[in-house]
mmCIF file of C-alpha atoms in Angstrom:
data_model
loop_
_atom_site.group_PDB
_atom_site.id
_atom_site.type_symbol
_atom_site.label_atom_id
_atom_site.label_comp_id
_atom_site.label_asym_id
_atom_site.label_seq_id
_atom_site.Cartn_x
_atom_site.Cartn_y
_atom_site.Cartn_z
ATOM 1 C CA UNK A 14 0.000 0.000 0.000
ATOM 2 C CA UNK A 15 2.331 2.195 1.419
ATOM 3 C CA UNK A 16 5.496 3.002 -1.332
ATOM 4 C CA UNK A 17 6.817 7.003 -0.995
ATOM 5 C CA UNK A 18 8.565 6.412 -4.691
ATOM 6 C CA UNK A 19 5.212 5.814 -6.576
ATOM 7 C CA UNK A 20 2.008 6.288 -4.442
ATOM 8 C CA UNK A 21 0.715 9.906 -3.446
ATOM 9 C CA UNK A 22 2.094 9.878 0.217
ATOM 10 C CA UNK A 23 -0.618 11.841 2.728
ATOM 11 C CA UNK A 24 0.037 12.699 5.524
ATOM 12 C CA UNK A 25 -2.318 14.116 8.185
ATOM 13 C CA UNK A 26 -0.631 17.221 10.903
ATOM 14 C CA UNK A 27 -2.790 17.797 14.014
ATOM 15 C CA UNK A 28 -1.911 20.938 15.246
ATOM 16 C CA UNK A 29 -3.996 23.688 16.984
ATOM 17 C CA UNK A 30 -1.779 26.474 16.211
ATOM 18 C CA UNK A 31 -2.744 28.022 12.551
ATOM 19 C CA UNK A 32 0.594 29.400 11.726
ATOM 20 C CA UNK A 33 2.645 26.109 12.519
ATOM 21 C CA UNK A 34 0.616 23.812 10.868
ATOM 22 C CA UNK A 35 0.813 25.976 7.730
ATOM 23 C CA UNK A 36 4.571 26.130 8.368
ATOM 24 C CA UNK A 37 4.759 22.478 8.221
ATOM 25 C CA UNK A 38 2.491 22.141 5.441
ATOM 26 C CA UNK A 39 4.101 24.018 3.077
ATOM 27 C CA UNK A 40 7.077 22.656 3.665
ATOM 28 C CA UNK A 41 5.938 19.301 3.460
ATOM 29 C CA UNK A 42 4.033 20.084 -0.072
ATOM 30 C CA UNK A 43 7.214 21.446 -1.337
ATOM 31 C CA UNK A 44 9.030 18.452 -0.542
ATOM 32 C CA UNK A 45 6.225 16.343 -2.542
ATOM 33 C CA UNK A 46 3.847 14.553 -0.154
ATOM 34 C CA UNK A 47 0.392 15.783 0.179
ATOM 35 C CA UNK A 48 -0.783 17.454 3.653
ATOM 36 C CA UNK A 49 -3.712 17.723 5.305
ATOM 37 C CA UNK A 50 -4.482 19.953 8.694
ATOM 38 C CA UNK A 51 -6.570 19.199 11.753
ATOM 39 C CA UNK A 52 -6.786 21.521 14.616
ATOM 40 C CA UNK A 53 -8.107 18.500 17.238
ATOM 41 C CA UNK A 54 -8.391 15.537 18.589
ATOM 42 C CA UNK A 55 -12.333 15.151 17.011
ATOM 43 C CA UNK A 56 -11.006 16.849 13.582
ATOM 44 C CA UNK A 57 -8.579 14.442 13.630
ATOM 45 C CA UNK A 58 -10.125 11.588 14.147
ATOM 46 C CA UNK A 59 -12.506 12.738 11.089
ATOM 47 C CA UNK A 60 -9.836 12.654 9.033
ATOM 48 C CA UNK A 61 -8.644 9.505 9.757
ATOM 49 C CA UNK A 62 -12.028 7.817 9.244
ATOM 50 C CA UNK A 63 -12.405 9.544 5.523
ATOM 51 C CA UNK A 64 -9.478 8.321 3.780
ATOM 52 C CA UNK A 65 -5.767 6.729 5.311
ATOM 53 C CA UNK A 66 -3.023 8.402 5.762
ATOM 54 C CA UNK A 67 0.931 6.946 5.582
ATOM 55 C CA UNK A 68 2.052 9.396 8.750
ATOM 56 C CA UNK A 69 0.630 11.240 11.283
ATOM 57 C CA UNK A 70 2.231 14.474 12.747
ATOM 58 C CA UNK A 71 1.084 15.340 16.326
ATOM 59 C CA UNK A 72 0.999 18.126 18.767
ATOM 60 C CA UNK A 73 0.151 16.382 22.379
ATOM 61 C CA UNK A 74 -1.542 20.068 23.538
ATOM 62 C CA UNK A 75 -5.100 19.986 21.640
ATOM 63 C CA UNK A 76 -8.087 22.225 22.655
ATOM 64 C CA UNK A 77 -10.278 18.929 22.709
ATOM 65 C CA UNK A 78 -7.795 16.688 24.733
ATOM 66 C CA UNK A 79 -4.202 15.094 25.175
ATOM 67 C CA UNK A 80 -2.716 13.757 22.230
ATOM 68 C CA UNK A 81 -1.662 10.881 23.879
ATOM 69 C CA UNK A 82 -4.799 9.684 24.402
ATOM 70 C CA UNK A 83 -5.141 10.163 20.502
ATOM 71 C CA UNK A 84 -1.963 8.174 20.012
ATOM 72 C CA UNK A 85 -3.599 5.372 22.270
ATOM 73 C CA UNK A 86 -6.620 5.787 20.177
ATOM 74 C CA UNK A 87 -4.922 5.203 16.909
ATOM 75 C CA UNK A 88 -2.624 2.589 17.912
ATOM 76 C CA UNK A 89 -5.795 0.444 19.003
ATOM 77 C CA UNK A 90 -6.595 0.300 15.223
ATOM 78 C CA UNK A 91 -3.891 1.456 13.191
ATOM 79 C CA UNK A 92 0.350 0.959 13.042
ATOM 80 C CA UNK A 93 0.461 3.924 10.384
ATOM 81 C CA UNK A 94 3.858 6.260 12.151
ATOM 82 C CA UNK A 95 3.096 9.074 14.342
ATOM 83 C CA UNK A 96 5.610 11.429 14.802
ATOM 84 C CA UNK A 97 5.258 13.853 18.203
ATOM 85 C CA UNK A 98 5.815 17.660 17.382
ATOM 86 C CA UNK A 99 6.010 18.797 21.174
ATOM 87 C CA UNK A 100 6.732 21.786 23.175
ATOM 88 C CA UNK A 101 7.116 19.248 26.212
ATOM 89 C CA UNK A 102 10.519 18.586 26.793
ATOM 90 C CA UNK A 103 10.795 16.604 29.528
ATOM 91 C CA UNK A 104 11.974 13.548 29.073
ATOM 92 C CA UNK A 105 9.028 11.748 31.017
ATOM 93 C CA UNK A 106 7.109 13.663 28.392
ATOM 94 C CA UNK A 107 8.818 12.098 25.370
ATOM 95 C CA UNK A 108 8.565 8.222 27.225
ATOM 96 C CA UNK A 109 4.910 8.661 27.987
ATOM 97 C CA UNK A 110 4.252 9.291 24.062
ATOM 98 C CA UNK A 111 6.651 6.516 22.887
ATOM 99 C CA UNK A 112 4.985 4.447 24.990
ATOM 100 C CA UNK A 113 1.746 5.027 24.179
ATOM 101 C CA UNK A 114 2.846 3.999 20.377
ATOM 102 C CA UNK A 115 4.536 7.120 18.913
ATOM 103 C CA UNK A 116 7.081 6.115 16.599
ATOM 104 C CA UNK A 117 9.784 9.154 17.167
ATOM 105 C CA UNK A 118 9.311 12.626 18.883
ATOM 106 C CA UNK A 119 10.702 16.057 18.051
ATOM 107 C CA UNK A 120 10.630 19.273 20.726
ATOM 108 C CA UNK A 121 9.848 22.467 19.394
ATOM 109 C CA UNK A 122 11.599 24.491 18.187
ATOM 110 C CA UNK A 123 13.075 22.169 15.648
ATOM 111 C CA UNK A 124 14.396 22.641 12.229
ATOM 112 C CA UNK A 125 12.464 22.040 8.731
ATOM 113 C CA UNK A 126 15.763 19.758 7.978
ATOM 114 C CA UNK A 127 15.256 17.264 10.914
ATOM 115 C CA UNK A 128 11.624 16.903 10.548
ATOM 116 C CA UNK A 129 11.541 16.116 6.815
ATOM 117 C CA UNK A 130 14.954 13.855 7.798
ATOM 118 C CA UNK A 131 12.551 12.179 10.100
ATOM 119 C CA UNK A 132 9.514 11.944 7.955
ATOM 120 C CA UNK A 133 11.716 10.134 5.222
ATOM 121 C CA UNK A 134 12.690 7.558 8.025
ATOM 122 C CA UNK A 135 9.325 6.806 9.156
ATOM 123 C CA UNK A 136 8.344 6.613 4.989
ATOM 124 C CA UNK A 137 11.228 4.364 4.485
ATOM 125 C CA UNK A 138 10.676 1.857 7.745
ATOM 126 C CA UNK A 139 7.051 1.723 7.141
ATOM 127 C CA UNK A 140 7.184 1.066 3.553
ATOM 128 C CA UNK A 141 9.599 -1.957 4.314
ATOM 129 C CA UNK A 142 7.460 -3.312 6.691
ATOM 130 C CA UNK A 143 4.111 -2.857 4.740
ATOM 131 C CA UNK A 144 5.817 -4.955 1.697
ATOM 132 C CA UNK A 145 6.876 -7.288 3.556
ATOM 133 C CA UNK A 146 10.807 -6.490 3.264
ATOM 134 C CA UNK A 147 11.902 -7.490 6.700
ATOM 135 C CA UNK A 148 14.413 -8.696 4.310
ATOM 136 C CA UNK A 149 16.420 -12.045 5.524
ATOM 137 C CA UNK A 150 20.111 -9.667 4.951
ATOM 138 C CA UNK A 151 20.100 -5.946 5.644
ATOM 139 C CA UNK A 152 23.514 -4.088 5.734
ATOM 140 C CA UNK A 153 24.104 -1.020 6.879
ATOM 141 C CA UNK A 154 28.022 0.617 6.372
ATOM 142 C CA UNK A 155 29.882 -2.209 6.544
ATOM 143 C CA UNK A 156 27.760 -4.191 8.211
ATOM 144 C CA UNK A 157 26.140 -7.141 6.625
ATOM 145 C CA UNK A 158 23.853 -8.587 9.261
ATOM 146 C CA UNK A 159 22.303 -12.031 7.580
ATOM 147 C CA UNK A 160 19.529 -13.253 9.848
ATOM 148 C CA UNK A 161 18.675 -16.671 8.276
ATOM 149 C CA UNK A 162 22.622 -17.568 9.025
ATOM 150 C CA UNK A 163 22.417 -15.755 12.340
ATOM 151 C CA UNK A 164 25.674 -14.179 10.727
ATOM 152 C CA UNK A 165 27.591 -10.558 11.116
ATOM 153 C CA UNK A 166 30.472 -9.619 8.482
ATOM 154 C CA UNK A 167 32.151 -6.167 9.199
ATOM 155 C CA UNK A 168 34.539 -5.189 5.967
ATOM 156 C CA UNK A 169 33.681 -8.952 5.158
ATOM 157 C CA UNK A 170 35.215 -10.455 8.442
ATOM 158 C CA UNK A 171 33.031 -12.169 10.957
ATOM 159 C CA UNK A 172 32.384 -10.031 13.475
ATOM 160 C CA UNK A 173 30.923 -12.395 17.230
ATOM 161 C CA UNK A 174 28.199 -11.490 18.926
ATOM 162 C CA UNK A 175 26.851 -12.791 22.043
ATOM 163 C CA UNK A 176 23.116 -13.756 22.233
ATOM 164 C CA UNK A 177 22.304 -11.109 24.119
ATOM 165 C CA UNK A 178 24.000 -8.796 21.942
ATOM 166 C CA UNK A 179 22.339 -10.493 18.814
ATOM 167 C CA UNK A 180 19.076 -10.209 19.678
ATOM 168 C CA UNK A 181 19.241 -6.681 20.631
ATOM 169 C CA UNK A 182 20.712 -5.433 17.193
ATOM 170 C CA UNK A 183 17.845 -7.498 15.606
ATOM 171 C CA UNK A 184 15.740 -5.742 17.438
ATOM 172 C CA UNK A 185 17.116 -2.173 16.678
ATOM 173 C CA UNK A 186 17.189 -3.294 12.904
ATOM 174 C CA UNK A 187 14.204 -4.573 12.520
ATOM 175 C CA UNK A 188 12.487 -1.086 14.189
ATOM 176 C CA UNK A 189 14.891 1.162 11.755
ATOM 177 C CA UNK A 190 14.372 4.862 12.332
ATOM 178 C CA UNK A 191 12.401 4.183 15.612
ATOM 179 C CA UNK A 192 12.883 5.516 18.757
ATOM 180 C CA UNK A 193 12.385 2.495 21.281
ATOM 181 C CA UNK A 194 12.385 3.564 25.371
ATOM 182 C CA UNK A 195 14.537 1.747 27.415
ATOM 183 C CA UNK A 196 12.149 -0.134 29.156
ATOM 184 C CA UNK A 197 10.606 -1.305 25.498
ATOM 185 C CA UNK A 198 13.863 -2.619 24.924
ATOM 186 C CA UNK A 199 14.909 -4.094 28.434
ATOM 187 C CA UNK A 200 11.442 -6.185 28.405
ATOM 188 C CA UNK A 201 11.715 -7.106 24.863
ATOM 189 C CA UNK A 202 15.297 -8.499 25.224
ATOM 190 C CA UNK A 203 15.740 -9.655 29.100
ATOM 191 C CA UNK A 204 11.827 -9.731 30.219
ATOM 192 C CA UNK A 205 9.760 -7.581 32.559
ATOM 193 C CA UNK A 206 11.576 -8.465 35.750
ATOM 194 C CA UNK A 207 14.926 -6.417 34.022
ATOM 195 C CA UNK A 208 12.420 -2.666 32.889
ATOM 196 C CA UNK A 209 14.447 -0.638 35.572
ATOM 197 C CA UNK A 210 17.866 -2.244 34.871
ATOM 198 C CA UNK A 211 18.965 0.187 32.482
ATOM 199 C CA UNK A 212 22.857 0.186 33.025
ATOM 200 C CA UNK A 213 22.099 -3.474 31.090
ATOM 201 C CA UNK A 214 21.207 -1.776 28.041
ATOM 202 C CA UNK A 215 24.232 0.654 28.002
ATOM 203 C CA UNK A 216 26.547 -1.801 28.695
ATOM 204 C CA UNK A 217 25.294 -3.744 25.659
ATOM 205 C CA UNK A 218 24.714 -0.924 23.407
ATOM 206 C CA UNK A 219 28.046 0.065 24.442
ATOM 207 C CA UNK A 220 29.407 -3.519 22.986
ATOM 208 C CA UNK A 221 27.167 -3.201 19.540
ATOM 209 C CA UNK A 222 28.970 0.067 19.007
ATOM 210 C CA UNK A 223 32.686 -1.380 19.166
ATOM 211 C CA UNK A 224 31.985 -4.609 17.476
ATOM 212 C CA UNK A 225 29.615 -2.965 14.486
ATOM 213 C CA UNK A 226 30.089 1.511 14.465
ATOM 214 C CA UNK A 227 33.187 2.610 12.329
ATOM 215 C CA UNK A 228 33.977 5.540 15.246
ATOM 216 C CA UNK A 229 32.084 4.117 18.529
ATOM 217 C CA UNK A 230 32.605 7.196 20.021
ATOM 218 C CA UNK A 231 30.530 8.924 17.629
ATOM 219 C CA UNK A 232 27.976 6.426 16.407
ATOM 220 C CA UNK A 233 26.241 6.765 12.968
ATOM 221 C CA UNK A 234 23.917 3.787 13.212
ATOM 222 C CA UNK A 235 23.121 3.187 17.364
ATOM 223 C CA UNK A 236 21.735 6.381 18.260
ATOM 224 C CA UNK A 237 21.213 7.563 22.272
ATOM 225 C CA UNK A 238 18.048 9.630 22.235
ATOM 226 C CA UNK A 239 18.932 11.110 25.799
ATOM 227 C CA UNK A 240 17.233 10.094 28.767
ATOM 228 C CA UNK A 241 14.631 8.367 26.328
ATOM 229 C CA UNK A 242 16.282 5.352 24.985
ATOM 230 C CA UNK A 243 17.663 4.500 21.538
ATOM 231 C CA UNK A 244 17.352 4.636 17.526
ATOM 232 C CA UNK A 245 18.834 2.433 15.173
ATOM 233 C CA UNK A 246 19.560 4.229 11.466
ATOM 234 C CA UNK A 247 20.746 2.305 8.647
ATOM 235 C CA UNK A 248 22.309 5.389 6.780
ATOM 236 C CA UNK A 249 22.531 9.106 6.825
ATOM 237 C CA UNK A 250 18.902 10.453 6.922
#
């Protein structure tokens, strides 16, 4: 359904402020995907019914309501991305939305760049996913992660992982350009009992970038969204 190369893309902004969501309209029209505008929660949800939409851009203040309830809302009925455009910047702020299903959240004031890098993320991941392309080998760099032979190349050496370690850049790869909390990943990858544990996490992240980054000190591909969690990229966005 979903392909941003050949379909008309739409994409639906719910934002109560007139000037910003004709900011981000235009500048999403000029880059080629077609907009539409709600100013709340029951506007939006109008929309939504109509016709579908391949991304959703939200503002969590709304006249009628929170927008996370609106996330929770969608996400009972539909995976399509939602991507938080938020003047809350606390970081309990930003986990409360992820959790709730947001795919990736940007604090105002943020730049026309990063949201239409974002947008093209979100377009990309869910277009893999809605073909089917959770392809068996993805490589990203010089990475060649092959997931039928449980086997990692780097510069076309075999790079060791631990299972742990494995199973967590699966994980990552297979939610490409998403912003996962770190409790989403501690109970994915070591259970429910380990949600609080979150030096775990680093200290495996921290592995992932020696074995698999080109400079782990400045990562390209394993991402620390700060105080949230972490994003897995398979290129420059």
């Amino acid at each position: 359904m979903i392909d941003s190369h050949i379909e008309v893309v739409r994409i639906l902004v719910v934002e109560d402020q007139a000037d910003i969501a004709q900011f981000i309209q235009k500048a999403l029209q000029h880059a080629g995907w077609q907009v539409d505008v709600a100013h709340s929660i029951a506007q939006a949800q109008i929309e939504l019914r109509n016709q579908p939409v391949q991304m959703i851009l939200l503002d969590l203040g709304l006249p009628d309501g929170d927008g996370l309830d609106l996330i929770a809302n969608i996400r009972s009925w539909n995976q399509t991305p939602i991507v938080v455009l938020s003047a809350r910047d606390q970081e309990s702020d930003k986990i409360k939305a992820l959790d709730a299903g947001a795919d990736d959240y940007l604090t105002k004031p943020f730049s026309i760049n990063e949201l239409l890098a974002r947008v093209r993320t979100q377009l990309r991941r869910w277009a893999q996913i809605d073909k089917g392309e959770n392809a068996p080998v993805v490589q990203f760099g010089s990475v060649v992660l092959d997931r039928q032979q449980q086997r990692i190349t780097r510069d076309g050496v075999v790079v060791h992982l631990t299972q742990i370690e494995y199973q967590l850049l699966c994980h990552l790869v297979a939610h490409a350009g998403q912003v996962l909390t770190h409790q989403q990943l501690l109970k994915h990858i070591w259970g429910q009992s380990y949600a609080e544990n979150a030096h775990y996490l680093r200290i495996y992240m921290s592995h992932l970038r020696k074995k698999l980054e080109r400079n782990p000190t400045q990562p390209e591909h394993f991402l620390t969204e700060t105080g949230v969690g972490y994003r897995f990229v398979l290129g420059q966005e």
